[in-house]
Short mmCIF file of N, CA, C and O in Angstrom, two decimals:
data_model
loop_
_atom_site.label_atom_id
_atom_site.label_comp_id
_atom_site.label_asym_id
_atom_site.label_seq_id
_atom_site.Cartn_x
_atom_site.Cartn_y
_atom_site.Cartn_z
N MET A 1 -94.40 -69.92 -66.21
CA MET A 1 -93.86 -71.29 -65.72
C MET A 1 -93.59 -71.95 -67.14
O MET A 1 -94.33 -71.56 -68.40
N LYS A 2 -92.83 -73.08 -66.97
CA LYS A 2 -92.52 -73.84 -68.05
C LYS A 2 -92.41 -75.50 -68.00
O LYS A 2 -92.43 -75.95 -66.91
N ALA A 3 -92.45 -76.41 -68.72
CA ALA A 3 -92.44 -77.43 -68.69
C ALA A 3 -91.66 -78.14 -69.67
O ALA A 3 -91.32 -77.37 -70.97
N LEU A 4 -90.79 -79.61 -69.82
CA LEU A 4 -90.02 -79.91 -70.79
C LEU A 4 -90.83 -80.93 -71.55
O LEU A 4 -91.44 -81.97 -70.76
N THR A 5 -90.89 -80.86 -72.83
CA THR A 5 -91.26 -81.82 -73.44
C THR A 5 -90.56 -82.65 -74.52
O THR A 5 -89.52 -81.93 -74.92
N ALA A 6 -90.91 -83.58 -74.97
CA ALA A 6 -89.73 -84.42 -76.19
C ALA A 6 -91.07 -85.35 -76.72
O ALA A 6 -92.14 -85.90 -76.14
N ASN A 7 -90.50 -86.26 -77.81
CA ASN A 7 -90.97 -87.54 -78.26
C ASN A 7 -90.08 -88.57 -77.99
O ASN A 7 -89.01 -88.53 -78.45
N ARG A 8 -90.75 -89.61 -77.34
CA ARG A 8 -90.06 -90.81 -77.01
C ARG A 8 -89.74 -91.66 -78.33
O ARG A 8 -90.66 -91.92 -79.11
N LEU A 9 -88.21 -91.59 -78.40
CA LEU A 9 -88.14 -92.57 -79.71
C LEU A 9 -88.70 -94.02 -79.69
O LEU A 9 -89.26 -94.57 -80.80
N LEU A 10 -88.93 -94.71 -78.81
CA LEU A 10 -89.54 -96.35 -79.16
C LEU A 10 -90.66 -96.36 -79.60
O LEU A 10 -90.94 -96.84 -80.53
N ASP A 11 -91.79 -95.31 -79.48
CA ASP A 11 -92.98 -95.27 -79.67
C ASP A 11 -93.51 -93.91 -80.31
O ASP A 11 -94.88 -94.00 -80.61
N GLY A 12 -92.95 -92.95 -80.34
CA GLY A 12 -93.45 -91.48 -80.67
C GLY A 12 -94.43 -90.98 -79.74
O GLY A 12 -94.58 -89.92 -80.09
N GLU A 13 -94.69 -91.49 -78.45
CA GLU A 13 -95.36 -91.28 -77.47
C GLU A 13 -94.88 -89.87 -77.09
O GLU A 13 -93.43 -89.44 -76.60
N VAL A 14 -95.61 -88.67 -76.74
CA VAL A 14 -95.38 -87.19 -76.47
C VAL A 14 -95.03 -87.42 -74.82
O VAL A 14 -95.78 -88.15 -74.16
N VAL A 15 -93.82 -87.16 -74.39
CA VAL A 15 -93.49 -87.43 -72.92
C VAL A 15 -93.06 -85.76 -72.19
O VAL A 15 -92.75 -85.36 -73.01
N PHE A 16 -93.43 -86.06 -71.11
CA PHE A 16 -92.97 -84.54 -70.27
C PHE A 16 -91.77 -85.04 -69.17
O PHE A 16 -91.54 -86.25 -68.39
N TRP A 17 -90.78 -84.09 -68.95
CA TRP A 17 -89.73 -84.50 -67.83
C TRP A 17 -90.39 -84.59 -66.43
O TRP A 17 -91.10 -83.08 -66.18
N ASN A 18 -90.12 -85.04 -65.60
CA ASN A 18 -90.29 -85.11 -64.20
C ASN A 18 -89.17 -85.91 -63.36
O ASN A 18 -88.79 -87.24 -63.56
N ALA A 19 -88.24 -84.75 -63.06
CA ALA A 19 -87.33 -85.37 -61.75
C ALA A 19 -86.70 -86.69 -62.19
O ALA A 19 -86.12 -87.48 -61.71
N GLY A 20 -85.87 -86.08 -63.43
CA GLY A 20 -85.12 -86.87 -64.10
C GLY A 20 -85.40 -87.99 -65.00
O GLY A 20 -84.89 -88.93 -65.23
N GLN A 21 -86.73 -88.17 -64.90
CA GLN A 21 -87.56 -89.24 -66.00
C GLN A 21 -88.61 -88.62 -66.83
O GLN A 21 -88.99 -87.65 -66.34
N TRP A 22 -88.67 -89.30 -67.63
CA TRP A 22 -89.69 -88.64 -68.68
C TRP A 22 -91.16 -89.79 -68.27
O TRP A 22 -91.25 -90.76 -67.90
N VAL A 23 -92.44 -89.15 -68.45
CA VAL A 23 -93.60 -89.22 -67.69
C VAL A 23 -94.43 -89.02 -69.25
O VAL A 23 -94.39 -88.28 -69.94
N GLU A 24 -95.74 -90.04 -69.22
CA GLU A 24 -96.55 -89.66 -70.51
C GLU A 24 -97.65 -88.70 -70.22
O GLU A 24 -98.30 -88.41 -71.06
N ARG A 25 -97.90 -88.21 -69.01
CA ARG A 25 -98.74 -87.61 -68.65
C ARG A 25 -98.35 -86.03 -68.31
O ARG A 25 -97.69 -85.65 -67.47
N PHE A 26 -99.16 -84.84 -68.91
CA PHE A 26 -98.67 -83.44 -68.62
C PHE A 26 -98.88 -83.23 -67.06
O PHE A 26 -98.31 -82.25 -66.47
N ALA A 27 -100.25 -83.70 -66.54
CA ALA A 27 -100.39 -83.86 -65.08
C ALA A 27 -99.37 -84.20 -64.33
O ALA A 27 -98.69 -83.43 -63.26
N ASP A 28 -98.25 -85.12 -64.67
CA ASP A 28 -97.20 -85.59 -63.85
C ASP A 28 -95.65 -84.69 -64.41
O ASP A 28 -94.61 -85.05 -63.66
N ALA A 29 -96.07 -83.86 -65.12
CA ALA A 29 -94.48 -82.94 -65.72
C ALA A 29 -94.11 -82.08 -64.39
O ALA A 29 -94.77 -81.72 -63.59
N GLN A 30 -92.90 -81.96 -64.50
CA GLN A 30 -92.22 -81.01 -63.44
C GLN A 30 -92.34 -79.46 -63.61
O GLN A 30 -92.04 -79.28 -65.19
N LEU A 31 -92.68 -78.37 -63.34
CA LEU A 31 -92.95 -77.19 -63.80
C LEU A 31 -91.62 -76.53 -62.93
O LEU A 31 -91.61 -76.73 -61.93
N TRP A 32 -91.32 -75.21 -63.84
CA TRP A 32 -90.53 -74.26 -63.29
C TRP A 32 -91.09 -72.84 -63.60
O TRP A 32 -91.61 -72.76 -64.52
N ALA A 33 -90.37 -72.02 -62.49
CA ALA A 33 -90.52 -70.78 -62.93
C ALA A 33 -89.71 -70.34 -64.01
O ALA A 33 -89.05 -71.13 -64.96
N ASP A 34 -90.19 -69.08 -64.81
CA ASP A 34 -89.48 -68.79 -66.17
C ASP A 34 -87.92 -68.74 -66.19
O ASP A 34 -87.27 -68.71 -67.13
N ASP A 35 -87.72 -67.82 -64.95
CA ASP A 35 -86.12 -67.75 -65.04
C ASP A 35 -85.46 -68.83 -64.13
O ASP A 35 -84.43 -68.40 -63.95
N ASP A 36 -85.95 -69.65 -64.37
CA ASP A 36 -85.25 -70.71 -62.86
C ASP A 36 -84.28 -71.66 -64.14
O ASP A 36 -84.45 -72.11 -65.15
N PRO A 37 -82.91 -71.70 -63.52
CA PRO A 37 -81.91 -72.42 -64.41
C PRO A 37 -81.92 -73.86 -64.52
O PRO A 37 -81.65 -74.26 -65.21
N ALA A 38 -82.75 -74.24 -63.28
CA ALA A 38 -82.98 -75.72 -63.44
C ALA A 38 -83.55 -76.12 -64.49
O ALA A 38 -83.40 -77.28 -65.08
N ALA A 39 -84.45 -75.17 -65.32
CA ALA A 39 -85.12 -75.65 -65.86
C ALA A 39 -84.38 -75.58 -67.46
O ALA A 39 -84.39 -76.83 -68.49
N ILE A 40 -83.24 -75.04 -67.99
CA ILE A 40 -82.43 -75.19 -68.91
C ILE A 40 -81.55 -76.20 -68.75
O ILE A 40 -80.83 -77.00 -69.72
N ALA A 41 -80.80 -76.67 -67.50
CA ALA A 41 -80.38 -77.77 -66.64
C ALA A 41 -81.33 -78.68 -67.43
O ALA A 41 -80.07 -79.98 -67.84
N ALA A 42 -82.45 -79.18 -67.14
CA ALA A 42 -82.98 -80.27 -67.43
C ALA A 42 -83.37 -80.32 -69.05
O ALA A 42 -82.76 -81.54 -69.74
N GLU A 43 -83.38 -79.08 -69.94
CA GLU A 43 -83.47 -79.35 -71.37
C GLU A 43 -81.94 -79.96 -71.70
O GLU A 43 -82.01 -80.76 -72.34
N ALA A 44 -80.88 -79.51 -71.09
CA ALA A 44 -79.67 -79.84 -71.57
C ALA A 44 -79.57 -81.42 -71.44
O ALA A 44 -79.50 -82.35 -72.32
N THR A 45 -79.58 -81.78 -70.34
CA THR A 45 -79.70 -83.25 -69.87
C THR A 45 -80.75 -84.35 -70.81
O THR A 45 -79.91 -85.20 -71.39
N ALA A 46 -81.81 -83.56 -71.29
CA ALA A 46 -82.71 -84.27 -71.92
C ALA A 46 -82.23 -84.35 -73.28
O ALA A 46 -82.36 -85.53 -73.99
N LYS A 47 -81.29 -83.35 -73.85
CA LYS A 47 -81.06 -83.24 -75.17
C LYS A 47 -79.67 -84.07 -75.27
O LYS A 47 -79.31 -84.47 -76.34
N ASN A 48 -79.21 -84.30 -74.12
CA ASN A 48 -78.45 -85.52 -74.51
C ASN A 48 -78.54 -87.32 -74.06
O ASN A 48 -77.95 -88.11 -73.64
N GLN A 49 -79.93 -87.29 -74.58
CA GLN A 49 -80.56 -88.79 -74.35
C GLN A 49 -80.73 -89.07 -75.63
O GLN A 49 -82.07 -89.14 -75.98
N PRO A 50 -80.21 -89.05 -77.04
CA PRO A 50 -80.11 -89.29 -78.10
C PRO A 50 -81.31 -90.58 -78.45
O PRO A 50 -81.71 -90.66 -79.52
N LYS A 51 -80.72 -91.43 -77.59
CA LYS A 51 -81.44 -92.66 -77.92
C LYS A 51 -82.55 -93.33 -77.19
O LYS A 51 -83.32 -94.12 -77.27
N VAL A 52 -82.99 -91.97 -76.61
CA VAL A 52 -84.43 -92.25 -75.53
C VAL A 52 -85.64 -91.16 -76.48
O VAL A 52 -86.56 -91.66 -76.56
N VAL A 53 -85.08 -89.79 -76.60
CA VAL A 53 -86.07 -88.92 -76.92
C VAL A 53 -85.40 -88.21 -78.13
O VAL A 53 -84.34 -88.03 -78.13
N VAL A 54 -86.53 -87.42 -78.87
CA VAL A 54 -85.84 -86.74 -79.90
C VAL A 54 -86.62 -85.11 -79.72
O VAL A 54 -88.03 -85.04 -79.21
N ASP A 55 -85.98 -84.08 -79.86
CA ASP A 55 -86.38 -83.00 -79.93
C ASP A 55 -87.13 -82.32 -78.90
O ASP A 55 -88.16 -82.06 -78.67
N ALA A 56 -86.37 -82.52 -77.78
CA ALA A 56 -86.38 -82.04 -76.43
C ALA A 56 -86.47 -80.35 -76.50
O ALA A 56 -85.57 -79.78 -76.61
N TYR A 57 -87.60 -79.69 -75.75
CA TYR A 57 -87.54 -78.41 -75.57
C TYR A 57 -88.41 -77.92 -74.58
O TYR A 57 -89.52 -78.62 -74.29
N LEU A 58 -88.33 -76.78 -74.28
CA LEU A 58 -89.15 -76.21 -73.06
C LEU A 58 -90.65 -75.63 -73.62
O LEU A 58 -90.36 -74.71 -74.65
N ILE A 59 -91.42 -75.65 -73.29
CA ILE A 59 -92.60 -75.09 -73.38
C ILE A 59 -93.14 -74.20 -72.36
O ILE A 59 -93.07 -74.14 -71.01
N ASP A 60 -93.98 -73.18 -73.01
CA ASP A 60 -94.14 -72.06 -72.06
C ASP A 60 -95.74 -72.35 -71.36
O ASP A 60 -96.57 -73.08 -72.58
N LEU A 61 -96.04 -72.21 -70.44
CA LEU A 61 -97.34 -72.59 -69.65
C LEU A 61 -97.96 -71.36 -69.40
O LEU A 61 -97.63 -70.24 -69.22
N VAL A 62 -99.81 -71.44 -69.27
CA VAL A 62 -100.79 -70.47 -68.77
C VAL A 62 -101.34 -71.33 -67.71
O VAL A 62 -101.78 -72.33 -67.90
N GLU A 63 -102.10 -70.43 -66.69
CA GLU A 63 -102.77 -70.73 -65.71
C GLU A 63 -104.26 -71.01 -66.79
O GLU A 63 -104.83 -70.12 -67.43
N SER A 64 -105.12 -72.35 -66.46
CA SER A 64 -106.42 -72.53 -66.81
C SER A 64 -106.86 -72.98 -65.91
O SER A 64 -106.60 -74.17 -65.12
N GLU A 65 -108.10 -72.54 -65.56
CA GLU A 65 -109.05 -73.21 -64.56
C GLU A 65 -108.05 -73.47 -63.02
O GLU A 65 -108.45 -74.74 -62.83
N GLY A 66 -107.27 -72.71 -62.76
CA GLY A 66 -106.76 -72.92 -61.54
C GLY A 66 -105.50 -73.91 -61.70
O GLY A 66 -104.93 -74.57 -60.72
N LEU A 67 -105.21 -74.69 -62.68
CA LEU A 67 -104.02 -75.28 -63.21
C LEU A 67 -103.35 -74.96 -64.23
O LEU A 67 -103.60 -74.00 -65.11
N TRP A 68 -102.13 -75.64 -64.50
CA TRP A 68 -101.41 -75.16 -65.41
C TRP A 68 -101.81 -75.75 -66.73
O TRP A 68 -102.00 -77.06 -67.07
N ALA A 69 -101.33 -75.22 -68.05
CA ALA A 69 -101.68 -75.88 -69.37
C ALA A 69 -100.58 -74.94 -70.55
O ALA A 69 -99.97 -74.03 -70.51
N PRO A 70 -99.96 -75.80 -71.20
CA PRO A 70 -99.33 -75.42 -72.52
C PRO A 70 -100.17 -74.17 -72.91
O PRO A 70 -101.30 -74.32 -73.18
N LEU A 71 -99.02 -73.09 -73.41
CA LEU A 71 -99.85 -71.80 -73.95
C LEU A 71 -100.02 -71.97 -75.18
O LEU A 71 -101.27 -71.44 -75.55
N SER A 72 -99.14 -72.76 -75.95
CA SER A 72 -99.57 -73.08 -77.47
C SER A 72 -100.65 -74.07 -77.64
O SER A 72 -100.75 -75.07 -77.05
N TYR A 73 -101.63 -74.16 -78.98
CA TYR A 73 -102.57 -74.96 -79.21
C TYR A 73 -101.83 -76.31 -79.68
O TYR A 73 -102.19 -77.03 -79.48
N ARG A 74 -100.81 -75.92 -80.37
CA ARG A 74 -100.04 -77.12 -80.61
C ARG A 74 -99.54 -78.11 -79.48
O ARG A 74 -99.67 -79.47 -79.65
N GLU A 75 -99.09 -77.34 -78.39
CA GLU A 75 -98.74 -78.04 -77.30
C GLU A 75 -100.00 -78.62 -76.48
O GLU A 75 -99.69 -79.98 -76.11
N ARG A 76 -100.73 -77.87 -76.65
CA ARG A 76 -102.08 -78.89 -75.89
C ARG A 76 -102.80 -79.89 -76.55
O ARG A 76 -103.05 -80.96 -76.14
N ILE A 77 -102.59 -80.02 -77.74
CA ILE A 77 -103.23 -81.13 -78.77
C ILE A 77 -102.02 -82.13 -78.36
O ILE A 77 -102.47 -83.50 -77.85
N ARG A 78 -100.75 -82.06 -78.29
CA ARG A 78 -99.73 -82.76 -78.14
C ARG A 78 -99.98 -83.50 -76.63
O ARG A 78 -99.63 -84.78 -76.51
N ALA A 79 -100.46 -82.50 -75.86
CA ALA A 79 -100.49 -83.24 -74.33
C ALA A 79 -101.73 -83.83 -74.32
O ALA A 79 -102.10 -85.09 -73.39
N LEU A 80 -102.61 -83.53 -75.21
CA LEU A 80 -104.09 -84.39 -75.08
C LEU A 80 -104.13 -85.65 -75.90
O LEU A 80 -105.17 -86.46 -75.54
N GLY A 81 -103.54 -85.75 -77.14
CA GLY A 81 -103.35 -86.77 -77.92
C GLY A 81 -104.43 -86.49 -79.07
O GLY A 81 -104.55 -85.31 -79.58
N PRO A 82 -104.33 -87.30 -80.04
CA PRO A 82 -105.12 -86.81 -81.25
C PRO A 82 -106.02 -86.02 -81.02
O PRO A 82 -107.28 -86.42 -80.41
N SER A 83 -106.53 -85.23 -82.13
CA SER A 83 -107.87 -84.37 -82.06
C SER A 83 -108.96 -84.81 -83.18
O SER A 83 -109.72 -84.02 -82.83
N ASN A 84 -108.59 -86.10 -83.67
CA ASN A 84 -109.62 -86.30 -84.16
C ASN A 84 -110.86 -86.96 -83.79
O ASN A 84 -112.10 -86.70 -84.10
N HIS A 85 -111.25 -87.02 -82.46
CA HIS A 85 -112.24 -87.41 -81.71
C HIS A 85 -111.92 -87.54 -80.05
O HIS A 85 -110.65 -87.65 -79.57
N LEU A 86 -112.92 -87.00 -79.21
CA LEU A 86 -113.08 -86.65 -77.95
C LEU A 86 -112.45 -88.33 -77.26
O LEU A 86 -111.93 -87.99 -75.82
N HIS A 87 -112.85 -89.23 -77.92
CA HIS A 87 -112.70 -90.50 -76.99
C HIS A 87 -111.67 -91.23 -77.74
O HIS A 87 -111.20 -92.40 -77.16
N HIS A 88 -110.45 -90.58 -78.19
CA HIS A 88 -109.13 -90.84 -78.45
C HIS A 88 -107.90 -90.40 -77.51
O HIS A 88 -107.90 -89.16 -77.44
N GLY A 89 -106.82 -90.86 -77.48
CA GLY A 89 -105.80 -90.34 -76.69
C GLY A 89 -106.05 -90.39 -75.01
O GLY A 89 -106.63 -90.54 -74.87
N LYS A 90 -104.98 -89.13 -74.69
CA LYS A 90 -105.07 -88.93 -73.45
C LYS A 90 -106.24 -87.98 -73.02
O LYS A 90 -106.71 -88.28 -71.90
N GLN A 91 -106.86 -87.74 -73.73
CA GLN A 91 -108.13 -86.75 -73.25
C GLN A 91 -109.43 -87.60 -72.94
O GLN A 91 -110.14 -86.97 -72.31
N ALA A 92 -109.10 -88.76 -73.43
CA ALA A 92 -110.66 -89.52 -73.30
C ALA A 92 -110.36 -89.97 -71.34
O ALA A 92 -111.37 -90.60 -70.95
N GLU A 93 -109.32 -89.76 -70.84
CA GLU A 93 -109.34 -90.03 -69.31
C GLU A 93 -110.20 -89.13 -68.46
O GLU A 93 -110.77 -89.49 -67.41
N GLY A 94 -110.48 -88.12 -69.28
CA GLY A 94 -110.75 -86.88 -68.40
C GLY A 94 -110.54 -86.54 -67.31
O GLY A 94 -109.30 -86.61 -67.06
N GLY A 95 -111.27 -85.70 -66.54
CA GLY A 95 -110.84 -85.15 -65.01
C GLY A 95 -110.41 -83.63 -65.20
O GLY A 95 -110.42 -83.07 -66.29
N ALA A 96 -110.07 -83.02 -64.28
CA ALA A 96 -109.71 -81.40 -64.30
C ALA A 96 -108.67 -81.02 -64.97
O ALA A 96 -108.60 -79.94 -65.44
N VAL A 97 -107.48 -81.83 -65.08
CA VAL A 97 -106.39 -81.57 -65.84
C VAL A 97 -106.67 -81.78 -67.42
O VAL A 97 -106.36 -80.85 -67.78
N ILE A 98 -107.38 -82.49 -67.51
CA ILE A 98 -107.73 -82.40 -68.87
C ILE A 98 -108.73 -81.49 -69.69
O ILE A 98 -109.01 -80.68 -70.41
N ALA A 99 -109.73 -81.16 -68.55
CA ALA A 99 -110.64 -80.03 -68.85
C ALA A 99 -110.05 -78.73 -68.85
O ALA A 99 -109.93 -77.99 -69.74
N ALA A 100 -108.84 -78.56 -68.27
CA ALA A 100 -107.77 -77.23 -67.89
C ALA A 100 -107.28 -77.42 -69.61
O ALA A 100 -107.07 -76.08 -69.73
N LEU A 101 -106.87 -78.29 -70.01
CA LEU A 101 -106.15 -78.28 -71.05
C LEU A 101 -106.94 -77.91 -72.45
O LEU A 101 -106.79 -77.21 -73.32
N GLN A 102 -108.51 -78.59 -72.24
CA GLN A 102 -109.22 -78.56 -73.29
C GLN A 102 -109.76 -77.02 -73.35
O GLN A 102 -109.94 -76.43 -74.60
N HIS A 103 -109.66 -76.28 -72.35
CA HIS A 103 -110.50 -74.85 -72.04
C HIS A 103 -109.30 -73.72 -72.04
O HIS A 103 -109.45 -72.55 -71.99
N ALA A 104 -107.92 -73.88 -71.96
CA ALA A 104 -106.89 -73.04 -72.28
C ALA A 104 -106.69 -72.33 -73.24
O ALA A 104 -107.15 -72.71 -74.43
N HIS A 105 -106.08 -71.14 -73.36
CA HIS A 105 -106.24 -70.19 -74.50
C HIS A 105 -104.81 -69.82 -74.56
O HIS A 105 -104.14 -69.39 -73.50
N GLY A 106 -104.11 -69.72 -75.41
CA GLY A 106 -103.12 -68.70 -75.67
C GLY A 106 -102.34 -68.35 -77.28
O GLY A 106 -103.13 -68.23 -77.99
N ALA A 107 -101.04 -68.72 -77.35
CA ALA A 107 -100.49 -67.96 -78.39
C ALA A 107 -100.42 -69.28 -79.60
O ALA A 107 -100.51 -70.59 -79.09
N ALA A 108 -99.79 -68.96 -80.61
CA ALA A 108 -100.13 -69.84 -81.72
C ALA A 108 -98.67 -70.91 -81.44
O ALA A 108 -98.96 -72.01 -81.61
N ARG A 109 -97.56 -70.15 -80.94
CA ARG A 109 -96.40 -71.11 -80.72
C ARG A 109 -95.69 -70.90 -79.25
O ARG A 109 -95.90 -69.64 -78.88
N SER A 110 -94.93 -71.74 -79.00
CA SER A 110 -94.41 -71.62 -77.81
C SER A 110 -92.80 -71.14 -78.07
O SER A 110 -92.40 -71.30 -79.12
N THR A 111 -91.96 -70.30 -77.23
CA THR A 111 -91.14 -69.86 -77.43
C THR A 111 -90.02 -71.10 -77.76
O THR A 111 -89.07 -70.90 -78.22
N GLY A 112 -90.36 -71.93 -76.77
CA GLY A 112 -89.18 -73.20 -76.75
C GLY A 112 -89.23 -73.83 -78.13
O GLY A 112 -88.35 -74.17 -79.12
N ARG A 113 -90.51 -73.96 -78.92
CA ARG A 113 -90.63 -74.46 -80.29
C ARG A 113 -90.09 -73.82 -81.11
O ARG A 113 -89.21 -73.97 -82.31
N VAL A 114 -90.42 -72.37 -81.23
CA VAL A 114 -89.70 -71.22 -81.96
C VAL A 114 -88.08 -71.38 -82.09
O VAL A 114 -87.52 -71.48 -82.87
N ASN A 115 -87.48 -71.25 -80.94
CA ASN A 115 -86.07 -71.29 -80.98
C ASN A 115 -85.33 -72.80 -81.21
O ASN A 115 -84.75 -72.56 -82.22
N LEU A 116 -86.30 -74.01 -81.34
CA LEU A 116 -85.91 -75.23 -81.73
C LEU A 116 -85.98 -75.00 -83.23
O LEU A 116 -85.32 -75.52 -83.89
N ILE A 117 -87.27 -74.36 -83.61
CA ILE A 117 -87.29 -74.13 -85.26
C ILE A 117 -86.16 -73.42 -85.78
O ILE A 117 -85.38 -73.79 -87.12
N LYS A 118 -85.96 -72.48 -85.23
CA LYS A 118 -84.80 -71.48 -85.73
C LYS A 118 -82.99 -72.39 -85.60
O LYS A 118 -82.35 -72.00 -86.25
N ARG A 119 -82.78 -73.39 -84.76
CA ARG A 119 -81.93 -73.97 -84.58
C ARG A 119 -81.61 -74.76 -85.63
O ARG A 119 -80.56 -75.05 -86.03
N LYS A 120 -82.93 -75.34 -86.32
CA LYS A 120 -82.72 -76.25 -87.59
C LYS A 120 -82.18 -75.67 -88.63
O LYS A 120 -82.26 -74.62 -88.80
#
């Protein structure tokens, strides 16, 4: 599974793609199968919004506690908010999705981020 993420230019907030618009919560993100061409189309659309977001890319997901979570540690931190304290950021909201993000395990990097780094 994959999800599309970026940073909103207005305030730097981490955002996720859902049905043609950006949402702030990973739980609201649209998910695609790994081989779904719609994911590539959404990424292309997002990259054509340079006045709205920066560095849009697809991230790999892994199943965690019956829900989906970003595979890479970096992307889980981005989805949860700052890692300096559990009462800061989106992680302070709690709930099943936040618990799944906090307990997920995976790789150091998502293939989408690696591809983005290679292009720069």
